[in-house]
């Protein structure tokens, strides 16, 4: 009996395209996800700063104007960190041979973990410059992050990229392949695969945001600085490591002998146990998150 295969929605990756002579501009869903995610994160942080009762000593760590300035730093952190992370984590050999390709961000190639590190560095620099409590600012940034991740993973699904491994589950989807110019080829579909982008949107985005929102607004966790940072590290790391079991391996690590893209492998043959690059980068986040929670738990709320 053949499994049920769900159709992939025919949504154009570009929301709209403007052509002015030889100049062409497209607003793509992925870019829109970044823009909306950052704007919503900024407004969410402003909302938190207007509610001092949620913070230690009933005093918000930032003014309502400072999150907007922090947003600018975070945008730079996401772009620079995401690109540098992709270069270092995924294709260092290629970029050593082609160093000018490092700045070609319009050709694609961004690492979430690199962008995440970029945001951390930007937040540290900004808080030191403005004498803002780092852990409290970090809690606010951590609370805003899952919503942006949700939008980003939905955009990955619309783009038909980062899909899952071949499967026979009832909700498997056949994704269109891509031509040399990047257009979709609906005459050559993939075999049925896990819609792993939706798994990540649900776990790393929607569920993690709902849990962190409840902890911050209902359970008073902002009163102990660092706890929401810990929840984000632990929640994202665990969710990403889990979904990597269903996600197709990164192409630079995939071969006939290694179809799942395992980066570190233990044993030989198709059944060898291994870790993907996503798991290697995510599992330490769980340990870091637990460390933040343990340290924060030892301090009484002010």
CSV table of C-alpha atoms in Angstrom, one decimal:
chain,number,residue,atom,x,y,z
A,1,UNK,CA,0.0,0.0,0.0
A,2,UNK,CA,1.5,3.3,-1.1
A,3,UNK,CA,1.7,6.0,1.7
A,4,UNK,CA,-0.3,9.2,1.5
A,5,UNK,CA,1.8,12.0,0.1
A,6,UNK,CA,0.7,15.6,0.8
A,7,UNK,CA,1.0,18.1,-2.0
A,8,UNK,CA,3.6,20.9,-1.6
A,9,UNK,CA,1.9,24.3,-1.7
A,10,UNK,CA,2.7,26.3,-4.8
A,11,UNK,CA,3.7,29.5,-3.0
A,12,UNK,CA,6.1,31.8,-4.9
A,13,UNK,CA,9.3,32.3,-2.7
A,14,UNK,CA,9.1,36.0,-3.7
A,15,UNK,CA,6.2,37.9,-2.1
A,16,UNK,CA,6.4,40.4,-4.9
A,17,UNK,CA,8.9,41.5,-7.6
A,18,UNK,CA,9.4,45.0,-8.9
A,19,UNK,CA,11.0,45.6,-12.3
A,20,UNK,CA,12.4,49.0,-13.3
A,21,UNK,CA,14.2,48.6,-16.6
A,22,UNK,CA,17.2,46.4,-16.0
A,23,UNK,CA,16.8,46.7,-12.2
A,24,UNK,CA,14.7,44.1,-10.4
A,25,UNK,CA,13.9,43.8,-6.8
A,26,UNK,CA,12.2,40.9,-5.1
A,27,UNK,CA,10.9,40.8,-1.5
A,28,UNK,CA,11.3,37.1,-0.5
A,29,UNK,CA,9.4,35.4,2.3
A,30,UNK,CA,12.7,34.6,4.0
A,31,UNK,CA,13.7,38.3,4.1
A,32,UNK,CA,10.2,39.2,5.3
A,33,UNK,CA,10.5,36.6,8.1
A,34,UNK,CA,13.7,38.3,9.3
A,35,UNK,CA,12.2,41.8,9.1
A,36,UNK,CA,8.9,40.8,10.8
A,37,UNK,CA,10.7,38.7,13.4
A,38,UNK,CA,13.1,41.6,14.4
A,39,UNK,CA,10.3,44.2,14.5
A,40,UNK,CA,8.0,41.9,16.6
A,41,UNK,CA,11.0,41.2,18.9
A,42,UNK,CA,11.6,44.9,19.3
A,43,UNK,CA,8.0,45.6,20.1
A,44,UNK,CA,7.9,42.7,22.5
A,45,UNK,CA,10.9,44.0,24.4
A,46,UNK,CA,9.3,47.5,24.6
A,47,UNK,CA,6.2,45.9,26.0
A,48,UNK,CA,8.3,44.2,28.7
A,49,UNK,CA,10.1,47.4,29.6
A,50,UNK,CA,6.8,49.1,30.2
A,51,UNK,CA,6.0,46.5,32.9
A,52,UNK,CA,8.6,47.0,35.7
A,53,UNK,CA,6.6,44.7,38.0
A,54,UNK,CA,8.0,41.8,36.0
A,55,UNK,CA,11.6,42.7,36.8
A,56,UNK,CA,13.8,42.4,39.9
A,57,UNK,CA,13.1,45.3,42.3
A,58,UNK,CA,10.2,46.3,40.0
A,59,UNK,CA,12.6,48.2,37.8
A,60,UNK,CA,13.0,47.4,34.1
A,61,UNK,CA,16.6,47.1,32.9
A,62,UNK,CA,16.1,49.4,29.8
A,63,UNK,CA,14.2,52.4,28.8
A,64,UNK,CA,11.5,52.0,26.2
A,65,UNK,CA,13.8,53.7,23.6
A,66,UNK,CA,16.8,51.4,24.1
A,67,UNK,CA,15.4,48.2,22.6
A,68,UNK,CA,15.2,50.0,19.2
A,69,UNK,CA,18.9,50.9,19.4
A,70,UNK,CA,19.7,47.3,20.5
A,71,UNK,CA,17.8,46.0,17.4
A,72,UNK,CA,20.3,47.7,15.1
A,73,UNK,CA,23.1,46.0,16.8
A,74,UNK,CA,21.3,42.7,16.7
A,75,UNK,CA,20.7,43.0,12.9
A,76,UNK,CA,24.4,43.4,12.4
A,77,UNK,CA,25.1,40.5,14.7
A,78,UNK,CA,22.7,38.2,12.8
A,79,UNK,CA,24.1,39.0,9.4
A,80,UNK,CA,27.8,39.0,10.3
A,81,UNK,CA,27.6,36.1,12.7
A,82,UNK,CA,25.3,34.0,10.4
A,83,UNK,CA,27.7,34.4,7.5
A,84,UNK,CA,30.9,33.8,9.5
A,85,UNK,CA,29.3,30.8,11.2
A,86,UNK,CA,28.4,29.3,7.8
A,87,UNK,CA,31.9,29.8,6.5
A,88,UNK,CA,33.6,28.2,9.6
A,89,UNK,CA,31.1,25.5,10.4
A,90,UNK,CA,30.0,24.2,7.0
A,91,UNK,CA,32.3,25.0,4.1
A,92,UNK,CA,35.7,26.3,5.4
A,93,UNK,CA,37.7,24.6,2.7
A,94,UNK,CA,35.6,26.2,-0.1
A,95,UNK,CA,36.0,29.7,1.3
A,96,UNK,CA,39.8,29.2,1.9
A,97,UNK,CA,40.0,28.6,-1.8
A,98,UNK,CA,37.5,31.3,-2.7
A,99,UNK,CA,37.9,34.1,-0.1
A,100,UNK,CA,35.9,36.7,-2.0
A,101,UNK,CA,32.8,34.4,-1.9
A,102,UNK,CA,32.6,35.1,1.9
A,103,UNK,CA,31.0,38.5,1.3
A,104,UNK,CA,28.5,37.1,-1.3
A,105,UNK,CA,25.7,36.8,1.2
A,106,UNK,CA,23.1,37.3,-1.6
A,107,UNK,CA,24.0,33.8,-2.9
A,108,UNK,CA,22.8,32.2,0.3
A,109,UNK,CA,24.6,30.5,3.2
A,110,UNK,CA,23.7,31.5,6.7
A,111,UNK,CA,24.2,29.6,10.0
A,112,UNK,CA,21.6,29.9,12.8
A,113,UNK,CA,24.2,29.1,15.4
A,114,UNK,CA,26.6,31.7,13.9
A,115,UNK,CA,23.8,34.3,13.8
A,116,UNK,CA,22.9,33.4,17.4
A,117,UNK,CA,26.6,34.0,18.5
A,118,UNK,CA,26.5,37.3,16.6
A,119,UNK,CA,23.4,38.4,18.6
A,120,UNK,CA,25.2,37.4,21.9
A,121,UNK,CA,28.2,39.5,21.0
A,122,UNK,CA,26.1,42.4,20.0
A,123,UNK,CA,24.0,42.3,23.2
A,124,UNK,CA,27.1,42.1,25.4
A,125,UNK,CA,28.7,45.1,23.6
A,126,UNK,CA,25.5,47.2,23.7
A,127,UNK,CA,24.8,46.5,27.4
A,128,UNK,CA,28.4,47.3,28.4
A,129,UNK,CA,28.3,50.6,26.5
A,130,UNK,CA,25.0,51.7,28.1
A,131,UNK,CA,25.6,50.1,31.5
A,132,UNK,CA,22.5,47.8,31.2
A,133,UNK,CA,22.3,44.6,33.4
A,134,UNK,CA,23.5,42.0,30.9
A,135,UNK,CA,21.5,39.0,32.1
A,136,UNK,CA,18.2,41.0,32.3
A,137,UNK,CA,18.7,42.3,28.8
A,138,UNK,CA,19.6,38.7,27.7
A,139,UNK,CA,16.3,37.4,29.2
A,140,UNK,CA,14.4,39.9,27.1
A,141,UNK,CA,16.2,39.0,23.9
A,142,UNK,CA,15.8,35.3,24.6
A,143,UNK,CA,12.0,35.7,25.1
A,144,UNK,CA,11.8,37.5,21.7
A,145,UNK,CA,13.9,35.0,19.8
A,146,UNK,CA,11.6,32.0,19.3
A,147,UNK,CA,9.0,34.0,17.4
A,148,UNK,CA,11.6,35.0,14.8
A,149,UNK,CA,12.7,31.4,14.6
A,150,UNK,CA,9.1,30.3,14.0
A,151,UNK,CA,8.8,32.7,11.0
A,152,UNK,CA,12.2,31.7,9.6
A,153,UNK,CA,11.3,28.0,9.6
A,154,UNK,CA,8.0,28.7,7.9
A,155,UNK,CA,9.9,30.6,5.2
A,156,UNK,CA,12.2,27.6,4.8
A,157,UNK,CA,9.1,25.5,4.1
A,158,UNK,CA,7.7,28.0,1.6
A,159,UNK,CA,11.1,28.0,-0.1
A,160,UNK,CA,11.2,24.2,-0.3
A,161,UNK,CA,14.6,24.1,1.4
A,162,UNK,CA,16.1,22.3,4.4
A,163,UNK,CA,13.5,19.5,4.1
A,164,UNK,CA,13.6,16.2,5.9
A,165,UNK,CA,14.8,12.7,5.2
A,166,UNK,CA,13.0,10.3,3.0
A,167,UNK,CA,10.1,8.6,4.8
A,168,UNK,CA,6.8,6.8,4.4
A,169,UNK,CA,4.8,8.6,7.1
A,170,UNK,CA,1.3,9.6,6.2
A,171,UNK,CA,2.2,13.3,6.1
A,172,UNK,CA,5.2,13.0,3.9
A,173,UNK,CA,5.6,15.7,1.2
A,174,UNK,CA,7.3,15.6,-2.2
A,175,UNK,CA,9.2,18.9,-2.7
A,176,UNK,CA,10.0,20.3,-6.1
A,177,UNK,CA,13.6,20.2,-7.1
A,178,UNK,CA,15.4,23.3,-8.4
A,179,UNK,CA,16.8,24.2,-11.8
A,180,UNK,CA,20.2,25.7,-12.3
A,181,UNK,CA,18.8,29.2,-12.2
A,182,UNK,CA,17.1,28.5,-8.9
A,183,UNK,CA,13.5,28.2,-10.3
A,184,UNK,CA,11.4,25.3,-9.2
A,185,UNK,CA,11.1,22.1,-11.3
A,186,UNK,CA,7.6,20.7,-10.7
A,187,UNK,CA,8.3,17.9,-13.2
A,188,UNK,CA,11.1,16.4,-11.0
A,189,UNK,CA,9.9,16.0,-7.4
A,190,UNK,CA,11.8,14.6,-4.5
A,191,UNK,CA,10.8,11.3,-3.0
A,192,UNK,CA,8.4,11.6,0.0
A,193,UNK,CA,10.2,13.4,2.8
A,194,UNK,CA,9.6,14.7,6.3
A,195,UNK,CA,8.5,18.3,6.4
A,196,UNK,CA,11.2,19.0,9.0
A,197,UNK,CA,10.9,22.7,8.6
A,198,UNK,CA,7.4,22.5,10.2
A,199,UNK,CA,8.7,20.3,13.0
A,200,UNK,CA,11.3,23.0,13.8
A,201,UNK,CA,8.7,25.8,13.5
A,202,UNK,CA,6.5,24.0,16.0
A,203,UNK,CA,9.2,23.0,18.5
A,204,UNK,CA,11.9,25.7,18.3
A,205,UNK,CA,9.4,28.5,17.6
A,206,UNK,CA,5.8,28.1,18.7
A,207,UNK,CA,6.2,25.7,21.6
A,208,UNK,CA,9.3,27.3,23.0
A,209,UNK,CA,7.8,30.8,22.7
A,210,UNK,CA,4.6,29.7,24.5
A,211,UNK,CA,6.6,28.1,27.4
A,212,UNK,CA,8.9,31.1,27.8
A,213,UNK,CA,6.0,33.6,27.6
A,214,UNK,CA,4.2,31.8,30.4
A,215,UNK,CA,7.3,31.6,32.5
A,216,UNK,CA,8.0,35.3,32.1
A,217,UNK,CA,4.5,36.8,32.4
A,218,UNK,CA,2.7,34.3,34.6
A,219,UNK,CA,5.4,32.6,36.7
A,220,UNK,CA,7.6,35.6,37.4
A,221,UNK,CA,10.8,34.1,36.0
A,222,UNK,CA,12.2,37.5,34.9
A,223,UNK,CA,12.8,38.3,38.6
A,224,UNK,CA,15.7,35.9,38.6
A,225,UNK,CA,18.1,37.1,35.8
A,226,UNK,CA,19.4,34.4,33.5
A,227,UNK,CA,16.6,31.9,33.9
A,228,UNK,CA,15.0,32.6,30.6
A,229,UNK,CA,18.4,32.6,28.9
A,230,UNK,CA,18.8,29.1,30.3
A,231,UNK,CA,15.4,28.0,29.1
A,232,UNK,CA,16.1,29.3,25.6
A,233,UNK,CA,19.5,27.6,25.3
A,234,UNK,CA,18.2,24.3,26.7
A,235,UNK,CA,14.9,24.4,24.7
A,236,UNK,CA,16.3,25.3,21.4
A,237,UNK,CA,19.3,23.0,21.7
A,238,UNK,CA,17.1,20.0,22.6
A,239,UNK,CA,14.5,20.7,19.9
A,240,UNK,CA,17.1,21.2,17.2
A,241,UNK,CA,19.0,18.1,18.1
A,242,UNK,CA,15.8,16.1,18.1
A,243,UNK,CA,14.6,17.3,14.7
A,244,UNK,CA,18.0,16.7,13.2
A,245,UNK,CA,17.0,13.0,13.3
A,246,UNK,CA,14.3,13.8,10.7
A,247,UNK,CA,16.1,16.5,8.7
A,248,UNK,CA,18.1,15.8,5.6
A,249,UNK,CA,21.8,16.2,6.2
A,250,UNK,CA,23.7,19.3,4.9
A,251,UNK,CA,24.7,18.6,1.3
A,252,UNK,CA,28.4,19.1,2.0
A,253,UNK,CA,28.3,16.1,4.4
A,254,UNK,CA,26.1,13.8,2.4
A,255,UNK,CA,27.4,11.0,0.2
A,256,UNK,CA,26.3,7.6,-1.0
A,257,UNK,CA,27.9,6.0,2.1
A,258,UNK,CA,26.6,8.7,4.4
A,259,UNK,CA,23.1,9.7,3.2
A,260,UNK,CA,22.1,11.3,6.5
A,261,UNK,CA,24.9,13.8,6.5
A,262,UNK,CA,26.5,12.6,9.7
A,263,UNK,CA,29.6,14.7,10.6
A,264,UNK,CA,31.0,12.5,13.4
A,265,UNK,CA,30.4,8.8,12.9
A,266,UNK,CA,31.0,5.9,15.2
A,267,UNK,CA,31.4,2.6,13.4
A,268,UNK,CA,31.3,1.7,9.7
A,269,UNK,CA,28.5,1.1,7.2
A,270,UNK,CA,25.0,2.5,6.7
A,271,UNK,CA,24.0,1.7,10.3
A,272,UNK,CA,26.8,3.5,11.9
A,273,UNK,CA,25.8,5.9,14.7
A,274,UNK,CA,26.7,9.5,14.1
A,275,UNK,CA,26.0,13.1,14.8
A,276,UNK,CA,25.0,15.8,12.3
A,277,UNK,CA,26.7,19.2,12.4
A,278,UNK,CA,23.4,20.6,13.7
A,279,UNK,CA,23.5,18.2,16.7
A,280,UNK,CA,27.2,19.0,17.4
A,281,UNK,CA,26.4,22.7,17.6
A,282,UNK,CA,23.1,22.2,19.5
A,283,UNK,CA,23.8,19.7,22.2
A,284,UNK,CA,26.3,22.0,24.0
A,285,UNK,CA,23.5,24.6,24.1
A,286,UNK,CA,21.6,22.2,26.4
A,287,UNK,CA,24.4,22.0,28.8
A,288,UNK,CA,24.9,25.8,28.8
A,289,UNK,CA,21.2,26.3,29.4
A,290,UNK,CA,21.2,23.9,32.4
A,291,UNK,CA,24.2,25.9,33.7
A,292,UNK,CA,22.4,29.2,33.5
A,293,UNK,CA,19.3,27.7,35.3
A,294,UNK,CA,21.4,26.3,38.1
A,295,UNK,CA,23.3,29.5,38.7
A,296,UNK,CA,20.1,31.6,38.5
A,297,UNK,CA,18.3,29.3,40.9
A,298,UNK,CA,20.9,29.9,43.6
A,299,UNK,CA,20.1,33.6,43.7
A,300,UNK,CA,16.9,34.8,45.5
A,301,UNK,CA,14.7,37.2,43.5
A,302,UNK,CA,15.2,40.8,44.5
